[in-house]
CSV table of C-alpha atoms in Angstrom, one decimal:
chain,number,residue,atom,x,y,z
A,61,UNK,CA,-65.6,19.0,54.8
A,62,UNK,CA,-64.6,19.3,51.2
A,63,UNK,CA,-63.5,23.2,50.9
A,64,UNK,CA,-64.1,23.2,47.7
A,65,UNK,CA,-67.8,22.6,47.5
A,66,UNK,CA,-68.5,25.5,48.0
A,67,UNK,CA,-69.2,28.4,45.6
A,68,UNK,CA,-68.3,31.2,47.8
A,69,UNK,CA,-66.7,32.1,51.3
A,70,UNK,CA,-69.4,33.7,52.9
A,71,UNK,CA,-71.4,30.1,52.3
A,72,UNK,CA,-68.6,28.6,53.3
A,73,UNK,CA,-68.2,30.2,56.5
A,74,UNK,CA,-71.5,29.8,57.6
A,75,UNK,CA,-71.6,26.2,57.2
A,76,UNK,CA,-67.9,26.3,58.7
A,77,UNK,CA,-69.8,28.5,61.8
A,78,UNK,CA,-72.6,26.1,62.2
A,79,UNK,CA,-70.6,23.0,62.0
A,80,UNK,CA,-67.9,24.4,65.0
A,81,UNK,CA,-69.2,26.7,66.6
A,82,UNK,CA,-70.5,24.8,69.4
A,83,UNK,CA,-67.0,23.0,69.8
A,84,UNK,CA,-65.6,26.6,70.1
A,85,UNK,CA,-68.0,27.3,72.9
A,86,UNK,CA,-67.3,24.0,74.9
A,87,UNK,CA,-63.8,24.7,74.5
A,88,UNK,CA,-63.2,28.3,75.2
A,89,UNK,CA,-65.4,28.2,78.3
A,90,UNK,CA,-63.1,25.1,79.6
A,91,UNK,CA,-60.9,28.1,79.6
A,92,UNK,CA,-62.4,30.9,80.9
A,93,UNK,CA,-65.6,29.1,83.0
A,94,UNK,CA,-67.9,31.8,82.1
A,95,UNK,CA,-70.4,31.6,79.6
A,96,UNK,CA,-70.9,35.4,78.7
A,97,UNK,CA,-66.9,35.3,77.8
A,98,UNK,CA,-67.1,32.2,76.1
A,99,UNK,CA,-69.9,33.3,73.7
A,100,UNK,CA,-67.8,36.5,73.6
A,101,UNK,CA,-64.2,34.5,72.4
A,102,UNK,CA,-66.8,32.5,70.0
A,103,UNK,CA,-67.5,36.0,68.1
A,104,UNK,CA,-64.0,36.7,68.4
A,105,UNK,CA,-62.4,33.4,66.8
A,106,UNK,CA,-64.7,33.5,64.2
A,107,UNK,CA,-63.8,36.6,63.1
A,108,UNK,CA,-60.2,35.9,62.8
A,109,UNK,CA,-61.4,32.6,60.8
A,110,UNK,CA,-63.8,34.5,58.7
A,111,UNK,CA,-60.8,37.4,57.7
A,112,UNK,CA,-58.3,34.5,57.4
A,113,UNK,CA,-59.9,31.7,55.3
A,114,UNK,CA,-58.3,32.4,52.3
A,115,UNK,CA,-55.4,31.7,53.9
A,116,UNK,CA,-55.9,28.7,55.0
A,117,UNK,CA,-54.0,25.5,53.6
A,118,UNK,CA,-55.1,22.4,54.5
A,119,UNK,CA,-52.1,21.3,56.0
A,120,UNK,CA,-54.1,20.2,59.1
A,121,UNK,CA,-57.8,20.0,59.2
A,122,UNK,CA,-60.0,22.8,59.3
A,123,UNK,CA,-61.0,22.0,62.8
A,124,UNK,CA,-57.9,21.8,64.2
A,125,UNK,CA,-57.2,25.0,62.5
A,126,UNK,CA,-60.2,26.8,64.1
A,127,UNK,CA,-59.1,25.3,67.7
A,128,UNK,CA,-55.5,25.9,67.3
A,129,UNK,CA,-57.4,30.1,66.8
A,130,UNK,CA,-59.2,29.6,69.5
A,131,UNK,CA,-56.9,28.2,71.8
A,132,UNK,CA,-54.4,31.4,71.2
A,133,UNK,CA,-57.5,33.9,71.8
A,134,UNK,CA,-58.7,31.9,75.2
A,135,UNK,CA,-54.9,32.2,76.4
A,136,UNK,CA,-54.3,35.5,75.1
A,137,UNK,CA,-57.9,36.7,76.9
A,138,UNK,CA,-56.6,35.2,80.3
A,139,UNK,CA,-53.5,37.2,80.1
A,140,UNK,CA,-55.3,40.2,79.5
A,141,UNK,CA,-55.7,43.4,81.6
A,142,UNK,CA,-59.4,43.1,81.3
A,143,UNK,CA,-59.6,39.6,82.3
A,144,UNK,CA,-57.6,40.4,85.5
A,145,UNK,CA,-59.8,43.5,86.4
A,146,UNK,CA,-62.8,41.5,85.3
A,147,UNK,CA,-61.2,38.8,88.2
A,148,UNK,CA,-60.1,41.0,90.8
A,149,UNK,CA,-63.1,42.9,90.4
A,150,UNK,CA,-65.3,40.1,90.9
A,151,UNK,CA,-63.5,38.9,93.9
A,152,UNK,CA,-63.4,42.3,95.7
A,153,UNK,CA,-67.4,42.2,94.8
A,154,UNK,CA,-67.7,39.1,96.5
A,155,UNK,CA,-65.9,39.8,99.9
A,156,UNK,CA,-67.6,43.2,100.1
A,157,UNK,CA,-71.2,41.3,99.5
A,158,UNK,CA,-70.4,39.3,102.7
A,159,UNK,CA,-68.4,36.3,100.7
A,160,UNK,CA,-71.0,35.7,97.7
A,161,UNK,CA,-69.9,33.5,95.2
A,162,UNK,CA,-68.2,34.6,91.8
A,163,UNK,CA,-69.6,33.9,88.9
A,164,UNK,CA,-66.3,31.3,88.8
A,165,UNK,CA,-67.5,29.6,91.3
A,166,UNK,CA,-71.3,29.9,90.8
A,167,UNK,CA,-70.1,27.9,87.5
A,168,UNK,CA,-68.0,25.3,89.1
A,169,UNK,CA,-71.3,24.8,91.7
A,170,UNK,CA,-73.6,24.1,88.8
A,171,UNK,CA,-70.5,22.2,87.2
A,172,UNK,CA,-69.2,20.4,90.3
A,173,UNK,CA,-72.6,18.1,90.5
A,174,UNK,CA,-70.7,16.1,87.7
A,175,UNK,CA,-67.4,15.3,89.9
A,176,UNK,CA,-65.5,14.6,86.9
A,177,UNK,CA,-66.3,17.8,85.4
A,178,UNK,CA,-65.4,19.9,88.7
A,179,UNK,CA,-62.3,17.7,88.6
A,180,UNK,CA,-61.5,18.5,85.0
A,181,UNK,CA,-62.2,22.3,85.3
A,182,UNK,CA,-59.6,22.2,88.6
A,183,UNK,CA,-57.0,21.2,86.6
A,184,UNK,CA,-54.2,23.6,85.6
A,185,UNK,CA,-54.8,25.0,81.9
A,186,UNK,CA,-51.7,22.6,80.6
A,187,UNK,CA,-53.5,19.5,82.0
A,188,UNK,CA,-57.1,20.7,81.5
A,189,UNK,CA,-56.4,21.6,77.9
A,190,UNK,CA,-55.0,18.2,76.7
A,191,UNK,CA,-58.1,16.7,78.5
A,192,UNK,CA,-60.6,18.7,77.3
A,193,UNK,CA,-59.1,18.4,73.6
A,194,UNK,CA,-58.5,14.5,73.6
A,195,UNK,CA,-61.5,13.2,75.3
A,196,UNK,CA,-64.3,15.5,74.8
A,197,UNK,CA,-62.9,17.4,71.6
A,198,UNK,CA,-61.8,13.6,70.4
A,199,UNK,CA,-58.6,15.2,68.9
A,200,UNK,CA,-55.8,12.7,67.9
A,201,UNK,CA,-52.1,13.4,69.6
A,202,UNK,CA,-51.2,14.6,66.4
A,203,UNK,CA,-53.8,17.0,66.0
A,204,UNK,CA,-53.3,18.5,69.6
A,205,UNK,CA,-50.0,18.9,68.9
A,206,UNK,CA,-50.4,21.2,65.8
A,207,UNK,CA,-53.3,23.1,68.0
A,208,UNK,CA,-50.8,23.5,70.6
A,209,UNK,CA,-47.7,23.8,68.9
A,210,UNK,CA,-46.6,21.4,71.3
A,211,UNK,CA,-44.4,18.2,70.5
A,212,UNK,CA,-45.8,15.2,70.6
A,213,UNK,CA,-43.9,13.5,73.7
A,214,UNK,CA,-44.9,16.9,75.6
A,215,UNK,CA,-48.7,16.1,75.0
A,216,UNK,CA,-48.3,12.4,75.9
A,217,UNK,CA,-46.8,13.0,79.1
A,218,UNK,CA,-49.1,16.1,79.9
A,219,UNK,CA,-52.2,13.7,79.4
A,220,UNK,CA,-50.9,11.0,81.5
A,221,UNK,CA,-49.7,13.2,84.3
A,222,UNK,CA,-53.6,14.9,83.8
A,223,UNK,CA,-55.0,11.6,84.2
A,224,UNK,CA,-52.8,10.6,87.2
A,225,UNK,CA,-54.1,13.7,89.0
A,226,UNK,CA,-57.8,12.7,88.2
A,227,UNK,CA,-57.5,9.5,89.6
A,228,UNK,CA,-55.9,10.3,92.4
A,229,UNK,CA,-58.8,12.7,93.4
A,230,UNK,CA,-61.3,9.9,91.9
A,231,UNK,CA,-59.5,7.6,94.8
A,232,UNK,CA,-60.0,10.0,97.5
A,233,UNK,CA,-63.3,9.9,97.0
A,234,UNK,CA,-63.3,5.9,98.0
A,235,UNK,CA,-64.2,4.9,94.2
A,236,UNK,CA,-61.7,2.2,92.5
A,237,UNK,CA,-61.1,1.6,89.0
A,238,UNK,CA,-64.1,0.4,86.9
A,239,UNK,CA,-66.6,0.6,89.3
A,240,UNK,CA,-70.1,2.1,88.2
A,241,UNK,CA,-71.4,4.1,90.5
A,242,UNK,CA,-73.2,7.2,90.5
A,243,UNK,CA,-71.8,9.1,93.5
A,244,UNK,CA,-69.0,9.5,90.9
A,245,UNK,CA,-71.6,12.0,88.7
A,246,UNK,CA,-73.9,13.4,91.1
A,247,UNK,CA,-76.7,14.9,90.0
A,248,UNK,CA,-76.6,13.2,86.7
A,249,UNK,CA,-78.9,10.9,85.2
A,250,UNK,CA,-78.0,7.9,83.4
A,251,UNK,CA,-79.5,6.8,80.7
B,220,UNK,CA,-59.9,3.6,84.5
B,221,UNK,CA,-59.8,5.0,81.0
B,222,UNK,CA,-63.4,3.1,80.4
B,223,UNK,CA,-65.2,4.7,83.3
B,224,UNK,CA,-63.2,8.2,82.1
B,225,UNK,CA,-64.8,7.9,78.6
B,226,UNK,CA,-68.5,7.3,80.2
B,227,UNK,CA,-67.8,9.9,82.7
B,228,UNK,CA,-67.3,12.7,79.6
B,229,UNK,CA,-70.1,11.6,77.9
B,230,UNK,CA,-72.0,12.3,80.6
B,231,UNK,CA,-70.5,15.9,81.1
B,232,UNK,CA,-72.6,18.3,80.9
B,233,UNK,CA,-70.0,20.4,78.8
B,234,UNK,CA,-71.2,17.8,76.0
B,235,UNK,CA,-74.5,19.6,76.4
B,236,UNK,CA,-73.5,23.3,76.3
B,237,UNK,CA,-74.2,24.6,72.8
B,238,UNK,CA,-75.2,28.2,71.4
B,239,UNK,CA,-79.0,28.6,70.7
B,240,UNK,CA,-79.8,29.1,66.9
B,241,UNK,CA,-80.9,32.8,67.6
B,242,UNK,CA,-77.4,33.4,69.1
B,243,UNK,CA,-75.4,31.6,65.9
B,244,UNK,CA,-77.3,33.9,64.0
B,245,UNK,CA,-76.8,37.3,65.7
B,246,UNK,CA,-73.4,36.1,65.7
B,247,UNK,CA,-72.9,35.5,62.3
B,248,UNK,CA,-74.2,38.8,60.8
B,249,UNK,CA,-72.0,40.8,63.9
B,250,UNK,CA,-68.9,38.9,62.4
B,251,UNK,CA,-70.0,39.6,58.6
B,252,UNK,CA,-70.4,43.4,60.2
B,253,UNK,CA,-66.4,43.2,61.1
B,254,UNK,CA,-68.2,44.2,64.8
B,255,UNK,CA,-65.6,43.0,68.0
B,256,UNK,CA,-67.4,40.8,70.5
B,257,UNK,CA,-69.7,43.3,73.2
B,258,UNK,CA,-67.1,43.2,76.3
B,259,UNK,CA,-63.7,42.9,75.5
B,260,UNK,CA,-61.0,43.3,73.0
B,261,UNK,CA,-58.0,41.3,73.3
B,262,UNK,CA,-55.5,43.0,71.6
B,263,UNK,CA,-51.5,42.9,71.8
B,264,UNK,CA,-50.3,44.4,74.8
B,265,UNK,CA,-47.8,47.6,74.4
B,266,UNK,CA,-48.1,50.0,77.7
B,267,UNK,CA,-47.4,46.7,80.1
B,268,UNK,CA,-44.1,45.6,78.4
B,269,UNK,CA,-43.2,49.3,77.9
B,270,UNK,CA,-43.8,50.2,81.8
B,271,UNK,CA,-42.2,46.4,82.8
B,272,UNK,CA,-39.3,47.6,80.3
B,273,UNK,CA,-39.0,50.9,82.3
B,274,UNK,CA,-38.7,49.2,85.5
B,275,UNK,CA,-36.8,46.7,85.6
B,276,UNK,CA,-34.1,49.4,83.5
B,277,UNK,CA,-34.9,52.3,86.4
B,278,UNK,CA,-34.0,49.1,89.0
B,279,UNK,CA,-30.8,48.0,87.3
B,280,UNK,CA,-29.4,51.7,87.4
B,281,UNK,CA,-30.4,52.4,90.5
B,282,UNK,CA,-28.8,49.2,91.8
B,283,UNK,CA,-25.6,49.3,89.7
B,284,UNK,CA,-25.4,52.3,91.3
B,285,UNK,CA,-25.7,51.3,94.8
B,286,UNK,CA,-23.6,48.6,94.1
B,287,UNK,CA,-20.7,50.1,92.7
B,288,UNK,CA,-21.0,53.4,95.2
B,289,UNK,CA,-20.6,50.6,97.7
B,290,UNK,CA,-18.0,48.5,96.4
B,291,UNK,CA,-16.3,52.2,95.4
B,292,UNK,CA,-16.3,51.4,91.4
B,293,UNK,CA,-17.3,55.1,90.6
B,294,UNK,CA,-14.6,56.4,92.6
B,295,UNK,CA,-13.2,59.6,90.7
B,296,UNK,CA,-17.1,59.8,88.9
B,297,UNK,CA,-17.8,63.1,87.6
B,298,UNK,CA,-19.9,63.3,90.3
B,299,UNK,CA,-17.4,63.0,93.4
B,300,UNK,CA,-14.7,64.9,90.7
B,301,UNK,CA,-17.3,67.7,90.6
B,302,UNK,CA,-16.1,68.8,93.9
B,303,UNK,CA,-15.3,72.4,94.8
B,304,UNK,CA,-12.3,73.1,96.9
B,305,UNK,CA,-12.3,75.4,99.8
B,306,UNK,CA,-8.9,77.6,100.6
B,307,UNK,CA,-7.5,76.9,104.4
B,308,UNK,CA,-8.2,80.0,106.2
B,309,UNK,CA,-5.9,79.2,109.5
B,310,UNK,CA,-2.5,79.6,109.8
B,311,UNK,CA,-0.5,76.1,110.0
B,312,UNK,CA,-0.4,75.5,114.1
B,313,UNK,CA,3.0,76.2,115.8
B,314,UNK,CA,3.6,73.2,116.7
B,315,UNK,CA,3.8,71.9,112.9
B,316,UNK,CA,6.7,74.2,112.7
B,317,UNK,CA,8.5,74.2,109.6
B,318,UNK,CA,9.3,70.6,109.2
B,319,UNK,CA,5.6,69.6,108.0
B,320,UNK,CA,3.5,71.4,105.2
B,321,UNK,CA,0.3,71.9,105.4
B,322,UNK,CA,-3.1,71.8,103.6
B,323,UNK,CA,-4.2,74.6,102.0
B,324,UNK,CA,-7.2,73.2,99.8
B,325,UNK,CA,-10.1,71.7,101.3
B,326,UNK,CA,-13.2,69.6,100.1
B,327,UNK,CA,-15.7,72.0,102.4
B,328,UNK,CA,-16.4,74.8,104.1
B,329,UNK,CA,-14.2,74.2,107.5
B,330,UNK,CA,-17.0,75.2,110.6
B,331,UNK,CA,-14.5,74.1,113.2
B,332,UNK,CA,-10.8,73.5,113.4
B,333,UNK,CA,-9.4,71.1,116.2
B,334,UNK,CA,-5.3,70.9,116.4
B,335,UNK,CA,-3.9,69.0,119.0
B,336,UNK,CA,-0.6,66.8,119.8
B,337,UNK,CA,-1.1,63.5,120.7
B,338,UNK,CA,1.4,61.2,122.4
B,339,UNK,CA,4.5,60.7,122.1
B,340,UNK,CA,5.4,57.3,121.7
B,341,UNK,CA,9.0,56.1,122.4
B,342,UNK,CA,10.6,54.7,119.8
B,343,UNK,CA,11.5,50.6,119.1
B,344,UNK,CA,15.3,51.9,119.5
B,345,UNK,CA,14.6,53.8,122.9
B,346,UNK,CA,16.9,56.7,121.4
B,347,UNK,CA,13.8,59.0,120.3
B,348,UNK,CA,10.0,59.3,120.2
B,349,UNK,CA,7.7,59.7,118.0
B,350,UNK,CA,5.5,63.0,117.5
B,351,UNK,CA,2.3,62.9,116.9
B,352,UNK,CA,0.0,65.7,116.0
B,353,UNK,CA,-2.9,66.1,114.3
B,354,UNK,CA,-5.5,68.7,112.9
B,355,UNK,CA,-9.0,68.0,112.3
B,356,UNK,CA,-11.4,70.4,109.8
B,357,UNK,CA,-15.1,69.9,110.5
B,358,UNK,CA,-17.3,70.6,108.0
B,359,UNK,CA,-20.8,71.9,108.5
B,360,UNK,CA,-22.4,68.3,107.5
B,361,UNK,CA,-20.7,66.9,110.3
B,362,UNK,CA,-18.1,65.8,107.3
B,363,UNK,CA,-14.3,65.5,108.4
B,364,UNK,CA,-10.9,65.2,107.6
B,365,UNK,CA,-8.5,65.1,110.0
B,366,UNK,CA,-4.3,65.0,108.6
B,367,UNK,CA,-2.6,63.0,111.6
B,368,UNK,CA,1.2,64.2,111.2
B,369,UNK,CA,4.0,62.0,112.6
B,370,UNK,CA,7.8,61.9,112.6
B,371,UNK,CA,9.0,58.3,112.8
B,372,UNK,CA,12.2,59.4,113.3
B,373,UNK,CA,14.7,56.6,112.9
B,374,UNK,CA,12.0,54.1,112.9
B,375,UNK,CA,10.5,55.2,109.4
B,376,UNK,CA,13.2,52.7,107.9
B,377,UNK,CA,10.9,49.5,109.6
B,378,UNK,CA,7.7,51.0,108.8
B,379,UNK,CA,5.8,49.5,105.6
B,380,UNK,CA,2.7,51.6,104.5
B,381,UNK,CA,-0.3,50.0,103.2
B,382,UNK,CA,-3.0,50.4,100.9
B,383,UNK,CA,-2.9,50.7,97.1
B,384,UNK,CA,-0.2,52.5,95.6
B,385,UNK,CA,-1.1,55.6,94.1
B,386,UNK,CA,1.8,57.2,92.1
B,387,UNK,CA,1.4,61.0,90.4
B,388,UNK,CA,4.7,62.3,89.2
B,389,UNK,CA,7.2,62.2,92.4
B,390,UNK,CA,4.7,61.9,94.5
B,391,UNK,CA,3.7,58.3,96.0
B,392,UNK,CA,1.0,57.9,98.3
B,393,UNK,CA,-1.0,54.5,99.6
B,394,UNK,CA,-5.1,55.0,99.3
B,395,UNK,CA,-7.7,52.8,101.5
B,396,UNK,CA,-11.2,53.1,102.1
B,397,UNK,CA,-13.4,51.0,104.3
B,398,UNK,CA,-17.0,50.0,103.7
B,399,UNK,CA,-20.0,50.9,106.3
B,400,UNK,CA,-18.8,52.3,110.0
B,401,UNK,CA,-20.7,52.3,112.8
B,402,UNK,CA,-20.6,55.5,114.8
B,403,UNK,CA,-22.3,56.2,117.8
B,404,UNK,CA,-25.1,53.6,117.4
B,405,UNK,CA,-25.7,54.7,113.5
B,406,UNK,CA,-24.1,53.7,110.4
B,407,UNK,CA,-22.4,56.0,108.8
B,408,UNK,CA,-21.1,55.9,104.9
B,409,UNK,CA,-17.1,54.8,104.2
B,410,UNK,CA,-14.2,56.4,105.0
B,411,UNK,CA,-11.2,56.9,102.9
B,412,UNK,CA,-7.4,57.6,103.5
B,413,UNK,CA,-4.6,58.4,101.9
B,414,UNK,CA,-1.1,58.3,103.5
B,415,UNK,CA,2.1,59.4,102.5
B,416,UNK,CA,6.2,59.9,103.3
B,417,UNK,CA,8.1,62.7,102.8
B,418,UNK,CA,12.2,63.3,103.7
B,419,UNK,CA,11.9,59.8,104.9
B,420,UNK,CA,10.5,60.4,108.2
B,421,UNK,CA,7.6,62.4,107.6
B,422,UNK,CA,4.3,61.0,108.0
B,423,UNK,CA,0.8,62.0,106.7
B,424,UNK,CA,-2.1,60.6,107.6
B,425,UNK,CA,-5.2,62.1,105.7
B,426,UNK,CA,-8.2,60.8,106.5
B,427,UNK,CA,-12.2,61.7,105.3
B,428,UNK,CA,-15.4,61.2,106.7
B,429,UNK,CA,-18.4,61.8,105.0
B,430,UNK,CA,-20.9,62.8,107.8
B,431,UNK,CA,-24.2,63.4,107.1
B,432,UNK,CA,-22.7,65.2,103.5
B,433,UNK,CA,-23.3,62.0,101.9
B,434,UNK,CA,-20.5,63.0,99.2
B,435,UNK,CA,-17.8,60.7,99.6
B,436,UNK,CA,-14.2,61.3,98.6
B,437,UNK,CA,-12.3,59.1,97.1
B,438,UNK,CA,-8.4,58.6,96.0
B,439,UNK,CA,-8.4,61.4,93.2
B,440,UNK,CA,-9.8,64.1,95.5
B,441,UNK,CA,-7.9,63.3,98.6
B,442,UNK,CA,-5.2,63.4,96.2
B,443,UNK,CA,-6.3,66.8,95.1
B,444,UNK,CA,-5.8,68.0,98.7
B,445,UNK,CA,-2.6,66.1,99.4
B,446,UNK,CA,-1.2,67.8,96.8
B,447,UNK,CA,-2.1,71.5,97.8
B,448,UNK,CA,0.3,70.4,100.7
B,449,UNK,CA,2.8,73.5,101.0
């Protein structure tokens, strides 16, 4: 996206909305597993990006800007008071309704039909992250690293140790290596 | 494995999660409105570190404390030096005669006063004995100090005192103090002594318990009262 197309900011930033948005979403919810709070964190990156894009050089790319924002605002959210009274709260709910599900877990159910997903949402947040950002994201190692402020070693060992842990469960389920099969995404259609 | 991982997240459905065109809209104009997001504010924490801060500073005195009232590092404190002294208000027991002195400062209130000889132990030399009396003040926190008085006679040349040397002008006493006690199926706080030589032969033992007073003396109030000795 060439910055300088564009006659004013508030164009700017729309087009910049529309175009990530959506990523944004995807992404903070791989965090946080709740819709509601991922739509929330989407109004609350963009407001940082929208009160910061003068500021921004384009020493990386805009993209990996805006997820580098996000990733601090998912991270700082999970840390948060709320988000632990928000968690605890739930849970209590849930043992005092007679063990109903969380709306966690309700969105790990609806996930967990694709096993891959349920597996990828399982993973610690320093495995799920790299995951999430190099194979559905399609970030390059270099670009994870300057949304993670991570080196770049860090990031190559935290995707292969991620990937050693998916396989593994992928194994337990009785599946090898390259073979198709669609116990491996149930529930999902293939096209 | 990395194949079947590639078609496996294009077949996510995270790939097919997206915000509706009504929603990038109302977002849009609540961002341009400066408005926060409807249920949460994440915003830099202050009370937590402030009240984490508090603790674990509270903890750290509290066990430097403890440790060193254990260990006996704030011996002499302001604290234990803000002890009042009590006159003696009994006589010095016949038996003491002239030869010994005799407290006349104490570190309470004395409730009881129990004075009585104990053996006499004959000497390494067989020519003479050893006397031994002692006088015990009981406080009315079950506190005591008891001063054990003994002539050693001719033996006081083989005796060696021990404990750590305290010295005040001519005077030269030697102070311990012992950790935890166990008295009558409790555990009691330390106990400290201070023991001293006079003319030679003359023994004192002077010895504190702190009862149930929890106020513990250490070597510069039992030498306070070792020097009120008359």
């Amino acid at each position: 996206m060439d910055l300088n197309s564009f006659s004013s900011n508030e164009v700017l930033f729309e087009d910049i909305f529309n175009e990530y948005s959506d990523d944004v979403y995807k992404l903070a919810f791989t965090y946080v597993k709740r819709k509601d709070i991922a739509e929330d964190l989407v109004q609350e990156v963009f407001v940082k990006v929208y009160k910061n894009l003068d500021k921004f050089q384009n020493n990386s790319s805009i993209k990996t800007w805006i997820f580098s924002i996000a990733i601090n605002q998912c991270k700082d959210y999970l840390r948060s008071a709320y988000y632990r009274y928000i968690y605890l709260s739930e849970k209590i709910s849930s043992v005092a309704n007679g063990g109903t599900k969380t709306p966690e877990e309700l969105v790990l159910e609806e996930f967990g039909k694709h096993l891959l997903t349920k597996d990828v949402l399982s993973l610690p947040v320093k495995y799920r992250e790299v995951i999430i950002l190099y194979y559905f994201q399609e970030l390059k190692i270099k670009e994870i690293t300057v949304a993670l402020k991570v080196n770049e070693n860090t990031i190559k060992s935290r995707l292969t140790r991620a990937k050693e842990i998916m396989k593994k469960k992928y194994h337990e389920r009785g599946y090898q290596d390259g073979e198709r099969t669609n116990k491996a995404s149930q529930g999902v259609s293939y096209k | 494995m990395e194949k079947e991982l590639t078609r496996l997240v294009k077949e996510s459905p995270i790939n097919e999660m997206n915000l509706s065109r009504e929603r990038k809209k109302e977002l849009i104009h609540r961002i341009k409105d400066g408005q926060q997001s409807r249920g949460f504010r994440v915003t830099k924490p202050i009370f937590a570190p402030l009240l984490s801060f508090l603790f674990v500073a509270a903890s750290l005195s509290f066990f430097f404390y403890f440790g060193a009232s254990e260990i006996g590092l704030n011996k002499g404190s302001i604290i234990d030096r803000g002890m009042p002294l009590y006159e003696v208000t009994i006589d010095k027991p016949n038996a003491l005669g002239e030869t010994y002195k005799f407290p006349t400062k104490l570190p309470f209130k004395a409730k009881e006063v129990i004075s009585k000889p104990l053996e006499k132990f004959p000497n390494t030399d067989g020519n003479s004995a050893m006397s031994v009396y002692s006088v015990t003040f009981n406080g009315e926190d079950q506190q005591s100090l008891r001063v054990v008085f003994t002539n050693f006679g001719s033996a006081a040349s083989n005796i060696q005192l021990e404990g750590d040397e305290i010295k005040q002008g001519e005077f030269t006493g030697y102070y311990r103090q012992s950790q935890l006690v166990k008295e009558n199926d409790d555990i009691k706080f330390k106990t400290s002594s201070l023991q001293w030589l006079e003319q030679g032969n003359l023994h004192y033992d002077l010895s504190y318990k702190p009862g149930k007073s929890n106020v513990m003396l250490y070597e510069n109030e039992l030498l306070q009262i070792a020097q009120s000795f008359r």
